[in-house]
Structures are given as C-alpha cells and as structure tokens.
Coordinates of C-alpha atoms in Angstrom, one line a residue:
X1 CA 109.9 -70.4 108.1
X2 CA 108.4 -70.4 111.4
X3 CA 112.3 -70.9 113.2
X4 CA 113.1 -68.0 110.9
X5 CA 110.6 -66.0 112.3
X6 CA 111.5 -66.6 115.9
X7 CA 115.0 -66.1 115.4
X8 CA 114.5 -62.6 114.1
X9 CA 112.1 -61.4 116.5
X10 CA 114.3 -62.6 119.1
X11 CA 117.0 -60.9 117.8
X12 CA 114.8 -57.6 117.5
X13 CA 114.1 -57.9 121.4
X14 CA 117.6 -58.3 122.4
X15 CA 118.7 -55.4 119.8
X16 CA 115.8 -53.4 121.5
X17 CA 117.1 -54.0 125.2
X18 CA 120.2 -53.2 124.5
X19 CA 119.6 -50.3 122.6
X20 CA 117.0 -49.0 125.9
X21 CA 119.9 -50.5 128.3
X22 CA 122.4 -48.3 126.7
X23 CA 120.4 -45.1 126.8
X24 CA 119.5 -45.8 130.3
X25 CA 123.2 -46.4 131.1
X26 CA 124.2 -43.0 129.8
X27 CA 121.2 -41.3 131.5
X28 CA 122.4 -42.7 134.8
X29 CA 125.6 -41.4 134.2
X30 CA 125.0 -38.0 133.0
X31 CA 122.5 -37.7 136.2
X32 CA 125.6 -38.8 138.3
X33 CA 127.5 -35.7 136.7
X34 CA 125.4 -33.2 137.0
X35 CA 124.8 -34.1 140.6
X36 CA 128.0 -34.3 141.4
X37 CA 128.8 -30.7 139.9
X38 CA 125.5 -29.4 141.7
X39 CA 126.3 -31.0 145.6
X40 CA 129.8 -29.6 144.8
X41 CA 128.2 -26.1 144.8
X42 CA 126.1 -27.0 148.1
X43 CA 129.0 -28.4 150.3
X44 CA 131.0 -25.0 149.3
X45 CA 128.4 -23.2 151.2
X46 CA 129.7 -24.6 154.6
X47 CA 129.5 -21.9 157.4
X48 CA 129.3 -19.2 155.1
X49 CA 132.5 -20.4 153.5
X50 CA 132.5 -20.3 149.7
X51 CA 135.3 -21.9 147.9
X52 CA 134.1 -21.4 144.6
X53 CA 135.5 -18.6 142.4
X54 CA 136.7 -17.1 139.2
X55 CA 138.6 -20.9 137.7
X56 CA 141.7 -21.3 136.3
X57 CA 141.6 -24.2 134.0
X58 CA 138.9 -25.6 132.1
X59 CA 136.6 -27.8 133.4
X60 CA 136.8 -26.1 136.6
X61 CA 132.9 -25.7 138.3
X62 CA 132.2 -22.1 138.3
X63 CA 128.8 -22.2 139.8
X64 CA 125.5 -22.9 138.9
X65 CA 122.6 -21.5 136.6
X66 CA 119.3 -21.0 137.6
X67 CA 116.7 -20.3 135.0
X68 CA 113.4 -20.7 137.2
X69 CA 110.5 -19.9 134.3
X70 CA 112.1 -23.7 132.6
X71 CA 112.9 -24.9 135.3
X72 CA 116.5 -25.5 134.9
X73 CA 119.7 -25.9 137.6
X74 CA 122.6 -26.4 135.3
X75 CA 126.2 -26.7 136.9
X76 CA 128.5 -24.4 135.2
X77 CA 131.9 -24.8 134.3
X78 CA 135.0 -23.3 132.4
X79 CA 135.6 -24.1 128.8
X80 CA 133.6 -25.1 126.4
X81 CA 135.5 -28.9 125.6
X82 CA 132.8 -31.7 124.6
X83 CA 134.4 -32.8 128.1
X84 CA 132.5 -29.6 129.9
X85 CA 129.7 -29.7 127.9
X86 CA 128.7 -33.2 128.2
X87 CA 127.5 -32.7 131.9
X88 CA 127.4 -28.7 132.2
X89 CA 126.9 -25.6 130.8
X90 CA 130.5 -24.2 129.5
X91 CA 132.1 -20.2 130.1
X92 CA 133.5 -19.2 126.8
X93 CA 137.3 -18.2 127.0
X94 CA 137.8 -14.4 126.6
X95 CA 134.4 -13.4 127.7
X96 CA 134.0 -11.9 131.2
X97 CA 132.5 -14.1 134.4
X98 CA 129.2 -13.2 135.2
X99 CA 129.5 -10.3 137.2
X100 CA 132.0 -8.2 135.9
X101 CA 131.9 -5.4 133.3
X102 CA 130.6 -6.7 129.6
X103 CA 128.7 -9.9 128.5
X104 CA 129.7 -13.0 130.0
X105 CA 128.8 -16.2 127.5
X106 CA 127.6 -19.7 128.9
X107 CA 127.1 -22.6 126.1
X108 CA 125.2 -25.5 126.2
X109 CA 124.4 -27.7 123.5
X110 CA 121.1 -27.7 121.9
X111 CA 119.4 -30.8 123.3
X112 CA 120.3 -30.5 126.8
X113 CA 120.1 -27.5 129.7
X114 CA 119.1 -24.7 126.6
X115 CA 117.0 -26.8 124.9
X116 CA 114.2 -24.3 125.5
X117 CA 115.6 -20.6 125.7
X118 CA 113.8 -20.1 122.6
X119 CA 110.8 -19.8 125.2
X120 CA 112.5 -16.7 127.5
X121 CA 111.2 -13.3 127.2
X122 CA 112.2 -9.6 128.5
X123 CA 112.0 -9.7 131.5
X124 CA 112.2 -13.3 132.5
X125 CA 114.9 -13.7 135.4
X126 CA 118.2 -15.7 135.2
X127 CA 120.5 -16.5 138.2
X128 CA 123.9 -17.1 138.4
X129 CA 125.6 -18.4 142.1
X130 CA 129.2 -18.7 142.7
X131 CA 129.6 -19.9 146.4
X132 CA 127.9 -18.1 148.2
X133 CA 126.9 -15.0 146.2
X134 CA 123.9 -14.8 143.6
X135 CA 123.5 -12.8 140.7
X136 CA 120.3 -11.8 139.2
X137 CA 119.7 -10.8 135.5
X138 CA 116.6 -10.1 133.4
X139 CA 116.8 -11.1 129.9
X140 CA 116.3 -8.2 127.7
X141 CA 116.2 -9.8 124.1
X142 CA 117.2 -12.7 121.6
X143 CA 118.8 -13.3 118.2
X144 CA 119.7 -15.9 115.7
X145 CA 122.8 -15.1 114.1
X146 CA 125.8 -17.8 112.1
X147 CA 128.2 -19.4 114.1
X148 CA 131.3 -17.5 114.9
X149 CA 129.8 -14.5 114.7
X150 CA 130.8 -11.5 117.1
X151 CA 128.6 -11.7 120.1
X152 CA 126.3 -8.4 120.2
X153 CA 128.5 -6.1 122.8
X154 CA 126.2 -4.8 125.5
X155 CA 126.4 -2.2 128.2
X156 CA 127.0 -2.7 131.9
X157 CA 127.0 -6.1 133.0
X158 CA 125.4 -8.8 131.7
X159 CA 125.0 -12.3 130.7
X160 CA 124.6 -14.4 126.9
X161 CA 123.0 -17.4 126.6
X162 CA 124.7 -19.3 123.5
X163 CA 122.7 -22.5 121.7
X164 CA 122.9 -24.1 118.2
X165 CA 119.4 -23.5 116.4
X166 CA 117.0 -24.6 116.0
X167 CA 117.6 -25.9 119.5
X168 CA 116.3 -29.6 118.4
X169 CA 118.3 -30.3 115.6
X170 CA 120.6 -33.0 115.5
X171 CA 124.7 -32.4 115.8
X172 CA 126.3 -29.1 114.7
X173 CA 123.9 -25.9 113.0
X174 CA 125.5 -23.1 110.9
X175 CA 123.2 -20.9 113.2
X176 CA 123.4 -20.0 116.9
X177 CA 120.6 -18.8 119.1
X178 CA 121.5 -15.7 121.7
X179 CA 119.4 -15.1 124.6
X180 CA 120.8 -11.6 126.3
X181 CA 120.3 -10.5 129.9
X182 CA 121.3 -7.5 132.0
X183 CA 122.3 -7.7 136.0
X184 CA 119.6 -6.3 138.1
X185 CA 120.6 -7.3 141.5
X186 CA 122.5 -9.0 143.9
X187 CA 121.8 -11.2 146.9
X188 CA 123.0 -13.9 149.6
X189 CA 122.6 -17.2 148.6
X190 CA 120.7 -19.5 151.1
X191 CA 122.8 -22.1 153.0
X192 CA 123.0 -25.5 151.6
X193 CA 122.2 -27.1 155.6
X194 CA 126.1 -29.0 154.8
X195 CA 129.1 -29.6 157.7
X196 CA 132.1 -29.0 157.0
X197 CA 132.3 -33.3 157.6
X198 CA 130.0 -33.7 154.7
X199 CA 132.4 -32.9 152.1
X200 CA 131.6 -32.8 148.1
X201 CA 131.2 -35.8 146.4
X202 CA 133.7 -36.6 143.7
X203 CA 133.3 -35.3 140.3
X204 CA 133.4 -38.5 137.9
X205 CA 134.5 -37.2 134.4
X206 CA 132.4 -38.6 131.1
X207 CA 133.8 -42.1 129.7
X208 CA 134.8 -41.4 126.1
X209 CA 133.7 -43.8 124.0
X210 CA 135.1 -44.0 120.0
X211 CA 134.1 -45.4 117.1
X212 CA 136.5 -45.2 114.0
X213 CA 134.6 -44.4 110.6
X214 CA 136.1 -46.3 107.9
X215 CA 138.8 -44.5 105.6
X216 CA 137.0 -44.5 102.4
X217 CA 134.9 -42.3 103.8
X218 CA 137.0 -40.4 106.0
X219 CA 138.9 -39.5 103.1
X220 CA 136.6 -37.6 101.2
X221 CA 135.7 -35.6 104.1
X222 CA 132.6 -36.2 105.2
X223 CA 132.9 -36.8 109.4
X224 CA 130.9 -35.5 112.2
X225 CA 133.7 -33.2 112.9
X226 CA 133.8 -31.3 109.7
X227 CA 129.9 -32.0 108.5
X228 CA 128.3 -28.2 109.8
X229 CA 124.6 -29.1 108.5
X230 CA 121.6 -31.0 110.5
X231 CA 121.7 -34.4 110.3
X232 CA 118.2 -34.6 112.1
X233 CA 115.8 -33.6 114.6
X234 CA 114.6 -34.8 118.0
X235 CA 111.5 -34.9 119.7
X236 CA 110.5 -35.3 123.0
X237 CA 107.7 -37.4 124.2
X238 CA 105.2 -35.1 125.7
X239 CA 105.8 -37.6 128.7
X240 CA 109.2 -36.9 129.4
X241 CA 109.7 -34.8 132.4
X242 CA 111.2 -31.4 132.7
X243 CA 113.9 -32.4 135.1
X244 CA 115.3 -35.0 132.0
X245 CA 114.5 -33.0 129.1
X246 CA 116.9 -30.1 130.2
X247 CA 120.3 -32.1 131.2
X248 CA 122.7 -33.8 130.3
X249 CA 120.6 -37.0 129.0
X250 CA 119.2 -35.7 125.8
X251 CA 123.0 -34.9 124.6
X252 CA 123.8 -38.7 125.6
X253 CA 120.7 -39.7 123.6
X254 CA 121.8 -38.4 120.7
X255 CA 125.2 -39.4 121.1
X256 CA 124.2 -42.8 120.8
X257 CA 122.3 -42.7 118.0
X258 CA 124.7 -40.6 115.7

C-alpha cells in the first residue's frame, strides 16, 4: 500500500511539472511573438522612415495599439485567422484602417489583449501607430450584441473594439462585446532610438499543434469548432501581472487546457 502510494504521488508531480512546463513553454513563446511584432514596429521608425502601411495579405503587422488606462501594447495585424490572433490583435476584412472614413474593427480574443475593455469609459483614450504616425481616439460608448451582428455604423472616423463576452469565458460566446471610439487627433510618433543596422527581428509564426477527437464523437457533432456555448470560465490570480494578463499567454493557457 505504501509503494502504491509513492507511485501515485510521484506520478502527480511529474503530471504537475509537465503540465506548469507546458504552460511556461507557450508563455515563452507567445512573449516571443508579440515582441517580435512590437520591435518590428520600432525598427520601422528608422530616421523618420516608416515602412509600415495599409497591408495586403493577412497576417501582415499593421501597427500597434495602445490602450494606456489597461495598460496594454498589442501588435496589430491583418485578418482575423486563429494564426493572427494567437499573438495579435486582428483588422477585420471589409472594415476601414484606422484612420480613414467609417469604423475600423480590431479583434482580440477574450482572454488576452481585450480581456478588460469591459473597464473603458467615454472618454478614455485609445491610440493606434502605423510607422511613424499616431492616431488618437476617445471611446464614446459600449454594447453587447450576438455574434455576427452588424457593427453599429458611426460618423466620421473611428475605431471598434470587438471581444467575445463575457470577456472570461472559456472558447467561443454567442455574444460579442463592442467598445466604440471616435478620432480626436493626430500626432508624430516618438523615435524608437533604432539604426538602420539594427534591423527587425524575425517574426516566428505560432506552432500548430493538433489533437484528433475520436469519430464517435465527431460524428454527432459536438467539436470545438461547431460547439458556440461557454465551456468555462477563467480567473486570474490577483498576483498575475498586468503585462501577462493582457497578451497572448492567457489564450495559450486556455489552449492547453481545452
């Protein structure tokens, strides 16, 4: 009884460190994405030259948002594949960029960069920067509203945040929460301090990792892909830091465990 005992509990502490090892793994990598995207954005800066424009094909870095009352820096790129949005925020096709006339949309899932939008209020200031220019807006409102629903048209120029809510649950949500902002100004961004020898480091795309279900089950239906209900919540440790809880680590958290 006593070998029994220590063969499970040691089988609990190697379950547990691989478990943590594989969380840490994807957390490192997800941190090596986003910084990537961001130093990308930096080294574009380079004499007042700025590379970074209006892309053409998805997954193409846009620029970066700034949401300075959370605290986030999210890289932003085109599309919205589980490929963009595993290490940035996405630009939904057929919306304007920021900056032009109508309401641009930028997507993130739930547990990462907009994790707390539901905390914005008028007036609170958003920043987008595209090489070498940067966009203010001032959010002016928010709504829940079901997915796929038309995105509330608004005058001028101006910029929708786009979430699943509630913004902790686990996988998709038949609701979306819409945080919309108006332009208010725009300014110079700051040089990045970069040399035109000091060139951007490579952008490492996310591993893709695949687990078949069995066909029993696939067969009636019932896959991640198709199931549009919560399958759970998450819940961050009031020690987690602000810098982790809004990137990409969160999404590769709950990767895991679904």
């Amino acid at each position: 009884m006593r070998r029994a005992r220590v063969v499970v509990g040691l089988a609990l502490v190697w379950g547990a460190l691989g478990v943590l090892g594989y969380r840490l793994g994807w957390q490192a990598h997800a941190n090596h994405g986003q910084s990537a995207l961001l130093g990308s954005v930096k080294a574009s800066q380079v004499s007042g030259s700025c590379s970074i424009g209006e892309p053409t094909v998805d997954g193409q870095l846009a620029g970066v948002l700034r949401i300075p009352s959370l605290g986030v820096t999210a890289p932003v790129e085109s599309g919205t594949t589980d490929a963009v949005l595993s290490v940035a925020v996405g630009h939904a096709e057929g919306t304007p960029w920021p900056g032009t006339s109508g309401s641009s949309v930028l997507l993130a899932h739930d547990v990462t960069y907009f994790a707390n939008i539901g905390r914005l209020v008028p007036g609170d200031r958003l920043e987008f920067q595209s090489g070498c220019v940067v966009r203010q807006f001032s959010v002016t409102g928010h709504q829940v509203v079901k997915a796929g629903a038309p995105i509330p048209a608004g005058s001028g120029v101006g910029i929708v945040l786009d979430t699943c809510w509630p913004t902790n649950a686990l996988w998709y949500t038949p609701d979306r929460y819409l945080v919309q902002a108006v332009e208010t100004g725009i300014s110079a961004a700051r040089s990045a301090g970069s040399s035109a020898g000091n060139p951007a480091p490579a952008v490492v795309p996310p591993p893709v990792y695949t687990t078949p279900a069995p066909a029993a089950l696939v067969a009636t239906g019932i896959d991640l892909q198709h199931n549009e209900e919560p399958m759970g919540t998450m819940s961050l440790a009031p020690t987690a830091s602000q810098a982790w809880a809004q990137s990409p680590a969160p999404l590769a958290l709950e990767i895991a465990a679904l």
